[in-house]
mmCIF file of C-alpha atoms in Angstrom:
data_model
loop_
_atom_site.group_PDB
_atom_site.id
_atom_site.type_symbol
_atom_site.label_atom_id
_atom_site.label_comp_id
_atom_site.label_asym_id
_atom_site.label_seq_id
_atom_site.Cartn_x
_atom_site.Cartn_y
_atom_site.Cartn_z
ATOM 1 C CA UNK H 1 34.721 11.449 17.122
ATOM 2 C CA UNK H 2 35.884 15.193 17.642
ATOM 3 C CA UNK H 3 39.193 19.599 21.952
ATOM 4 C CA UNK H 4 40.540 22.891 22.927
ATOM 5 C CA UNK H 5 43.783 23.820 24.717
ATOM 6 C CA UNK H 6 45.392 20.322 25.326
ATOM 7 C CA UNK H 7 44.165 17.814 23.378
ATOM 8 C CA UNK H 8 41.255 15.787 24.941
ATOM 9 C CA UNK H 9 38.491 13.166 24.513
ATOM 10 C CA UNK H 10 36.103 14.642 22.164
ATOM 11 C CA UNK H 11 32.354 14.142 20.831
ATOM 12 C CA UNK H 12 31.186 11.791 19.282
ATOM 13 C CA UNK H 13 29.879 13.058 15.550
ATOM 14 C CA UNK H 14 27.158 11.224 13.672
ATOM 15 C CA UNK H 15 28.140 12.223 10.071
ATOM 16 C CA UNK H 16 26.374 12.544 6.132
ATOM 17 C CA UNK H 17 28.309 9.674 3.802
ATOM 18 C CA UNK H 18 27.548 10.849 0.490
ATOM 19 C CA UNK H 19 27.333 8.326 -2.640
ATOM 20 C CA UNK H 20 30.487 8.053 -4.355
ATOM 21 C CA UNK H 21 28.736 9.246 -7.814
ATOM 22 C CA UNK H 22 27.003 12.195 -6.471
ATOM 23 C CA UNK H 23 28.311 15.742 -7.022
ATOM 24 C CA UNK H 24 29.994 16.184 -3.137
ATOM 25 C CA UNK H 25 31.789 12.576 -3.242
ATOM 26 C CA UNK H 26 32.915 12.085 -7.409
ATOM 27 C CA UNK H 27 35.781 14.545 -7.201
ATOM 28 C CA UNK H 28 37.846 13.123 -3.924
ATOM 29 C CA UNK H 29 36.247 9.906 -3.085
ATOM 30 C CA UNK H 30 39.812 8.537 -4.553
ATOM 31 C CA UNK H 31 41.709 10.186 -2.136
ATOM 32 C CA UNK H 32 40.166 7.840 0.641
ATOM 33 C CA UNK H 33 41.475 4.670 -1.420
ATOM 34 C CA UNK H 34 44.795 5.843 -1.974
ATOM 35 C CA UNK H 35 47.787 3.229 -0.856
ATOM 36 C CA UNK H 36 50.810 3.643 1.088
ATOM 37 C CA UNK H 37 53.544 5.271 -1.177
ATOM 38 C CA UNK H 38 56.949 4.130 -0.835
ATOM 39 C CA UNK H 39 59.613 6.295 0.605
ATOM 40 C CA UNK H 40 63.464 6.558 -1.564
ATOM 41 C CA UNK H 41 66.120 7.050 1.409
ATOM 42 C CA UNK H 42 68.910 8.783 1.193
ATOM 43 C CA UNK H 43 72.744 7.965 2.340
ATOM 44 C CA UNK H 44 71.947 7.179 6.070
ATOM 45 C CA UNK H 45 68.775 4.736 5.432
ATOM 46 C CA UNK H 46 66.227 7.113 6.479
ATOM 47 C CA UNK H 47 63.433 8.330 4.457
ATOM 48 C CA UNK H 48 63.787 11.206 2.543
ATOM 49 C CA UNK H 49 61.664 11.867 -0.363
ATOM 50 C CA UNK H 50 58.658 10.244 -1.376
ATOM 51 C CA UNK H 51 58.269 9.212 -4.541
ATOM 52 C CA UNK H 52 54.779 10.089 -5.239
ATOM 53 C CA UNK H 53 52.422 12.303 -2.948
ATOM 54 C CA UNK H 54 48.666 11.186 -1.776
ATOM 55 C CA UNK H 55 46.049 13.654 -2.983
ATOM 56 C CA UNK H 56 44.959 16.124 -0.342
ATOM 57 C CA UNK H 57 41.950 14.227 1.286
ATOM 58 C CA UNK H 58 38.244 15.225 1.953
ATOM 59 C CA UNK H 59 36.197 14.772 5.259
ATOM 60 C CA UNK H 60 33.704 12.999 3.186
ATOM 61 C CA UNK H 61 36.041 10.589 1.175
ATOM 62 C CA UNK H 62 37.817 9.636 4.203
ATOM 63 C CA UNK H 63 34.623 8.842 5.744
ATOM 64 C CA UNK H 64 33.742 6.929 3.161
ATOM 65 C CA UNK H 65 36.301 4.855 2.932
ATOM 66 C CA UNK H 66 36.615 4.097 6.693
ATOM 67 C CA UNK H 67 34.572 2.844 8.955
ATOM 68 C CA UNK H 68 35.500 4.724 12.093
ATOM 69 C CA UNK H 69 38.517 7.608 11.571
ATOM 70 C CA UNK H 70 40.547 8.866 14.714
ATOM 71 C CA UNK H 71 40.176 12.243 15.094
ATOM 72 C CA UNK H 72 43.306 14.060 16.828
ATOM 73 C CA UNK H 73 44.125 17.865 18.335
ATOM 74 C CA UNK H 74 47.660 19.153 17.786
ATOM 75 C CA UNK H 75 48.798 22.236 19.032
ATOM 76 C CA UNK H 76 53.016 22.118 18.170
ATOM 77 C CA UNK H 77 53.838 20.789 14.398
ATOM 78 C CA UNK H 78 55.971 17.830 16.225
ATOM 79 C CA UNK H 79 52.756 16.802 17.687
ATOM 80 C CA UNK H 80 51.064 16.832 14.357
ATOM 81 C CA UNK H 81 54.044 14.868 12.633
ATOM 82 C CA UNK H 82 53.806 12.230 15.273
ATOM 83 C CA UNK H 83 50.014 11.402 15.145
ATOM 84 C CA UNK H 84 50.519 11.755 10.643
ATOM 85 C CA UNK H 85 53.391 9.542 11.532
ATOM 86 C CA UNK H 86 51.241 7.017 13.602
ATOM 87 C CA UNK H 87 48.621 7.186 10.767
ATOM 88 C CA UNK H 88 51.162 5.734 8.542
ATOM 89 C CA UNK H 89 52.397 3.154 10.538
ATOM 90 C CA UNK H 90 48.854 1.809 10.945
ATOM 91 C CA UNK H 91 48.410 2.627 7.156
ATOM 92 C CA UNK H 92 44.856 3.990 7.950
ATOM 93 C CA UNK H 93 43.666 7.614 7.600
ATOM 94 C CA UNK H 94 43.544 10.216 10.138
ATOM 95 C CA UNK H 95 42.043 13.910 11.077
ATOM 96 C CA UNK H 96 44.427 16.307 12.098
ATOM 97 C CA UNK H 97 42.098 18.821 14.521
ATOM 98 C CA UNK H 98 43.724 22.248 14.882
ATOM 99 C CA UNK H 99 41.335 24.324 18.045
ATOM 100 C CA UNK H 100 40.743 27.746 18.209
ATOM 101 C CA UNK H 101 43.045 27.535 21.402
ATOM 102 C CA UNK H 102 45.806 25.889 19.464
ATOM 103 C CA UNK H 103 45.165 28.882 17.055
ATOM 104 C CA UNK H 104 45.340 31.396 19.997
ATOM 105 C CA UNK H 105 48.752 29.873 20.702
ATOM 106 C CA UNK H 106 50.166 30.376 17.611
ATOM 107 C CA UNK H 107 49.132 34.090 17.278
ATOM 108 C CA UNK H 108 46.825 33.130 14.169
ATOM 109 C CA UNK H 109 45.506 30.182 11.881
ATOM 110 C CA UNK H 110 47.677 30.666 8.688
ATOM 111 C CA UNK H 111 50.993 29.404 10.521
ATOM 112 C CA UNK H 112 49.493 26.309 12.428
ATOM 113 C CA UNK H 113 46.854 25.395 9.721
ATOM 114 C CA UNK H 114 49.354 25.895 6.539
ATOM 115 C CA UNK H 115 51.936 23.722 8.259
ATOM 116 C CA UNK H 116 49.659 20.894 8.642
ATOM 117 C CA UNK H 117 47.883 21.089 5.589
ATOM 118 C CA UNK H 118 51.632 21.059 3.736
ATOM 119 C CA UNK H 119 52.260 17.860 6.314
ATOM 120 C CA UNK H 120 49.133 16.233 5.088
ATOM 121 C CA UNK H 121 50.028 16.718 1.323
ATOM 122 C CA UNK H 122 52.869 15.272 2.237
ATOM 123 C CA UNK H 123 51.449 11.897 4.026
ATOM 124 C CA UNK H 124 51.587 8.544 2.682
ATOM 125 C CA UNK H 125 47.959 8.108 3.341
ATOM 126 C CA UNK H 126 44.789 10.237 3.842
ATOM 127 C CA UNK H 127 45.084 13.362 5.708
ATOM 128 C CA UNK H 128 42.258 15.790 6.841
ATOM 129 C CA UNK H 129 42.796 18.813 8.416
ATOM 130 C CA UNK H 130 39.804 19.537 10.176
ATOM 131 C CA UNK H 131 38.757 23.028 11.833
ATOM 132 C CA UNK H 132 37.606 22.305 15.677
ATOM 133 C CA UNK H 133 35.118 23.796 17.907
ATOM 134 C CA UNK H 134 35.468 27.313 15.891
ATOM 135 C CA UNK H 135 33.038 29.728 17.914
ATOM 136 C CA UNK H 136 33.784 32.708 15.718
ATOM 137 C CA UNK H 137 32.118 33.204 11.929
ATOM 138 C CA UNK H 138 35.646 34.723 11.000
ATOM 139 C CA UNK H 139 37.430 32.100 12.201
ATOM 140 C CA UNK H 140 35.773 29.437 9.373
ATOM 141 C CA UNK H 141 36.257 32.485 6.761
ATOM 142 C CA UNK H 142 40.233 32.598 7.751
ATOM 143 C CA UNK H 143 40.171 28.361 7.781
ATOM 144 C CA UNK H 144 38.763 28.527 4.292
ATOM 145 C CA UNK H 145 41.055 31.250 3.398
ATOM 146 C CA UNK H 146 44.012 28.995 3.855
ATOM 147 C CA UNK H 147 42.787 25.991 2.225
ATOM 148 C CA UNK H 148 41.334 24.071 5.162
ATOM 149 C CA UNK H 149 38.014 22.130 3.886
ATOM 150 C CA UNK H 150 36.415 20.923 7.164
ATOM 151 C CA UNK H 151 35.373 22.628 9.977
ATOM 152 C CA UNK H 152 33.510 22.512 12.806
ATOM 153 C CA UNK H 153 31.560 25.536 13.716
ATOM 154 C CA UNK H 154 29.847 25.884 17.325
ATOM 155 C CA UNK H 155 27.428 28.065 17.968
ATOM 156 C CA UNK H 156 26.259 25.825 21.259
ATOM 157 C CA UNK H 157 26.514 27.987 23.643
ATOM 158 C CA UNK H 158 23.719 30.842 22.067
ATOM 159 C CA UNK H 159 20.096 29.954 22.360
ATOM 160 C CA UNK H 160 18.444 27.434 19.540
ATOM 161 C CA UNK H 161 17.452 30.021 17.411
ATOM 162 C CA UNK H 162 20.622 32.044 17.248
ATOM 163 C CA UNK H 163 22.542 28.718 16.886
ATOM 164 C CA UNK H 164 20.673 27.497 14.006
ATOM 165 C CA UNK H 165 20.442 30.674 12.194
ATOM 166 C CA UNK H 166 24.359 30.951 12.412
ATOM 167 C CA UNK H 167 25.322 27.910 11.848
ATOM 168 C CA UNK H 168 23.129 27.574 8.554
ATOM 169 C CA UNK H 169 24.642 30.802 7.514
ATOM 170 C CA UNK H 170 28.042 29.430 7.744
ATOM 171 C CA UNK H 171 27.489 26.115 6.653
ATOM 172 C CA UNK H 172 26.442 28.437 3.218
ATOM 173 C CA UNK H 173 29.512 29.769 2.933
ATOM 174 C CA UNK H 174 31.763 26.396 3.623
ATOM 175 C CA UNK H 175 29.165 24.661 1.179
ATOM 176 C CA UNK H 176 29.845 27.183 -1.629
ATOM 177 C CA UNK H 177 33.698 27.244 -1.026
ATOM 178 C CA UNK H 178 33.414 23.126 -1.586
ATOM 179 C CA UNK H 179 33.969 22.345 2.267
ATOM 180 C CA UNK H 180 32.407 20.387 4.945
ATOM 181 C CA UNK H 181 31.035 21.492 8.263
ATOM 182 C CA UNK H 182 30.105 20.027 11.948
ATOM 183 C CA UNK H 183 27.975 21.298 14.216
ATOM 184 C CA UNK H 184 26.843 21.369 17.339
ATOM 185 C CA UNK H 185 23.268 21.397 19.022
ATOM 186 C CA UNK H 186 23.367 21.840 23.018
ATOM 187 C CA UNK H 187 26.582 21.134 24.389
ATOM 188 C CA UNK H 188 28.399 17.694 24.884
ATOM 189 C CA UNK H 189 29.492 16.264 28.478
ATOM 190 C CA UNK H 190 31.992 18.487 30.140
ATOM 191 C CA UNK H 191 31.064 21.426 28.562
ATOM 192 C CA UNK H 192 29.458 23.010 31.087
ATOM 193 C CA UNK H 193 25.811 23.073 29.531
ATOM 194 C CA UNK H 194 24.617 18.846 30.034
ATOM 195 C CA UNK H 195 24.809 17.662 33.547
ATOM 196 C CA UNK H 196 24.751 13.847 33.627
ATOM 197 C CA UNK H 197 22.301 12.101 31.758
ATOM 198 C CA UNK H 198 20.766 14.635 29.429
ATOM 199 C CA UNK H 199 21.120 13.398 25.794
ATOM 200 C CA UNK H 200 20.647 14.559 22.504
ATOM 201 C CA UNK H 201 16.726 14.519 21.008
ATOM 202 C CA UNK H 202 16.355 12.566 18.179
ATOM 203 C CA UNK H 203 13.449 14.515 16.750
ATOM 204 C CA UNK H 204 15.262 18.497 17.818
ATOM 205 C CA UNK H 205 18.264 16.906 16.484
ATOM 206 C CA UNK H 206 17.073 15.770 12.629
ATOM 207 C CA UNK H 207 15.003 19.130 12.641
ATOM 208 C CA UNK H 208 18.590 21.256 12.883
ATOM 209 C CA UNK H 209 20.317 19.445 10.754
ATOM 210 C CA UNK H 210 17.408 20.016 8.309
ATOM 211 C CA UNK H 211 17.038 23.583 8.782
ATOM 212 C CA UNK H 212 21.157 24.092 9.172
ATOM 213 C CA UNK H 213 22.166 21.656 5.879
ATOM 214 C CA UNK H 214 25.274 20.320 8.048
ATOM 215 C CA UNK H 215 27.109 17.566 7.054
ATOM 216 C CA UNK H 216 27.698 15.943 11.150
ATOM 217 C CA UNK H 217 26.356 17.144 14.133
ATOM 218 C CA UNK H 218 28.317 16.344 17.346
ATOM 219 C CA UNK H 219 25.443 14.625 19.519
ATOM 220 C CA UNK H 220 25.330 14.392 23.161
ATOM 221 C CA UNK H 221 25.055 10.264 23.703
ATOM 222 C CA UNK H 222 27.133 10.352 27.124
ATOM 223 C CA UNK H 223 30.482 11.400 26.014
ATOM 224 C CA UNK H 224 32.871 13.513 27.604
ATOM 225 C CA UNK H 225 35.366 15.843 27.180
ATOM 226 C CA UNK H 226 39.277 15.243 29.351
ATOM 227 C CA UNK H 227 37.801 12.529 31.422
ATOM 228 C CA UNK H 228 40.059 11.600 34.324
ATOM 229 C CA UNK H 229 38.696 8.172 34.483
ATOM 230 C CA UNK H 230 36.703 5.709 32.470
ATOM 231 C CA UNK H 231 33.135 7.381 33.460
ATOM 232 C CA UNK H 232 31.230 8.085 30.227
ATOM 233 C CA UNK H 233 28.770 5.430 29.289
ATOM 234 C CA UNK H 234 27.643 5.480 25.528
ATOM 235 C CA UNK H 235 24.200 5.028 25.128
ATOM 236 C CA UNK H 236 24.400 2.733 22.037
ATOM 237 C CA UNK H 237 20.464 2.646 21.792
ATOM 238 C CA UNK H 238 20.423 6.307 21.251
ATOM 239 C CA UNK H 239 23.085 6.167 18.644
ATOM 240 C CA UNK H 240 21.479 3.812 16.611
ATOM 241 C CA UNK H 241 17.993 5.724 17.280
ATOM 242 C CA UNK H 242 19.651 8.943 15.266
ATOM 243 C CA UNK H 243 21.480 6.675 13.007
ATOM 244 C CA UNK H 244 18.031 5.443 12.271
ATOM 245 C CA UNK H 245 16.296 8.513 11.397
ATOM 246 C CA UNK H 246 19.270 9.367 9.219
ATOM 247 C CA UNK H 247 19.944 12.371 11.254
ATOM 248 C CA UNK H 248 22.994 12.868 8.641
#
């Protein structure tokens, strides 16, 4: 599932799993497994320092080792603590979404992204700090700069052929830096592009994903974005038409 300014309902992603032994999933696939680590307190009962630290998780471990993840935007870093908090409570993994908005807010990505990525080093179970809706090339550069691993990159709003020869120009560049990238073909529910009842191709969308080498492609199967009441309607025939041709 994967928001700009305030955080709101996102699209829904059809993603790549990949094997456990192969080269992309041997190195982190761990860090999906981890446990809960327990927490020493100090004189006043609350935690304080944990005693041993989760590895830094992967978009494709986490994956793997869940069968659906929330996906979360955060602009302020007590926003971020809470959902990492809620995470742990529920002892399940989460994404931490940071949007280029959020990044406009905070003057830059360094401050924001750094933050969270300490917070998720920090977690008690697996943490991803994903990259969302990034519609500038620099922007992934600066994410992968910092450390962050997974990002989305949307080129939606250009024509097919400008889309797909960005995106699989970035997707490159986060492939050779060891990361994980989204994209987008058309634009999902709310967006401004769909009016109600266009969906994703099945055919268009396993052809960009070829072409592109992306590891998830957000998909328009009636999602929306900040709905204001329960309108959306999945179309679960669709989704398990692209999960059938192994889109990703």
């Amino acid at each position: 599932p994967h928001a700009r300014g305030t955080p709101d309902a996102a699209p829904l992603s059809l993603t790549r799993h990949p094997d456990p032994l192969s080269r992309e999933g041997s190195e982190t696939v761990a860090a999906g497994c981890s446990r809960r680590q327990k927490t020493t307190p100090h004189a006043e009962g609350r935690p304080d320092k944990r005693e041993t630290a989760v590895p830094l998780a992967d978009m494709p471990a986490l994956l793997a080792a869940h069968r659906a993840v929330g996906a979360f935007n955060f602009i302020t870093l007590e926003v971020a603590e809470a959902i990492v908090a809620g995470a742990e409570a529920a002892d399940s993994g989460v994404i931490l979404q940071l949007s280029q908005n959020a990044i406009a807010f905070h003057g830059g990505l360094a401050p924001a992204g750094t933050a969270a990525l300490r917070l998720a080093e920090g977690a008690r179970v697996p943490v991803v700090v994903h990259l969302d809706h990034a519609t500038e090339d620099g922007l992934v550069d600066e994410a992968l700069d910092v450390g962050i691993r997974s990002v989305m990159f949307d080129a939606a709003h250009l024509d097919d052929a400008e889309n797909l020869q960005r995106t699989a120009a970035v997707a490159a560049r986060v492939h050779a830096a060891g990361g994980w990238i989204e994209a987008e073909l058309g634009e999902i529910g709310g967006k401004g592009a769909h009016s109600p009842g266009v969906r994703t191709d099945v055919a268009e969308a396993a052809r960009f994903v070829d072409a592109t080498g992306v590891d998830a492609l957000a998909v328009a199967v009636g999602s929306e974005h900040a709905m204001r009441e329960r309108s959306a309607r999945l179309d679960e025939h669709l989704i398990a038409e692209l999960d059938r041709k192994s889109v990703v």
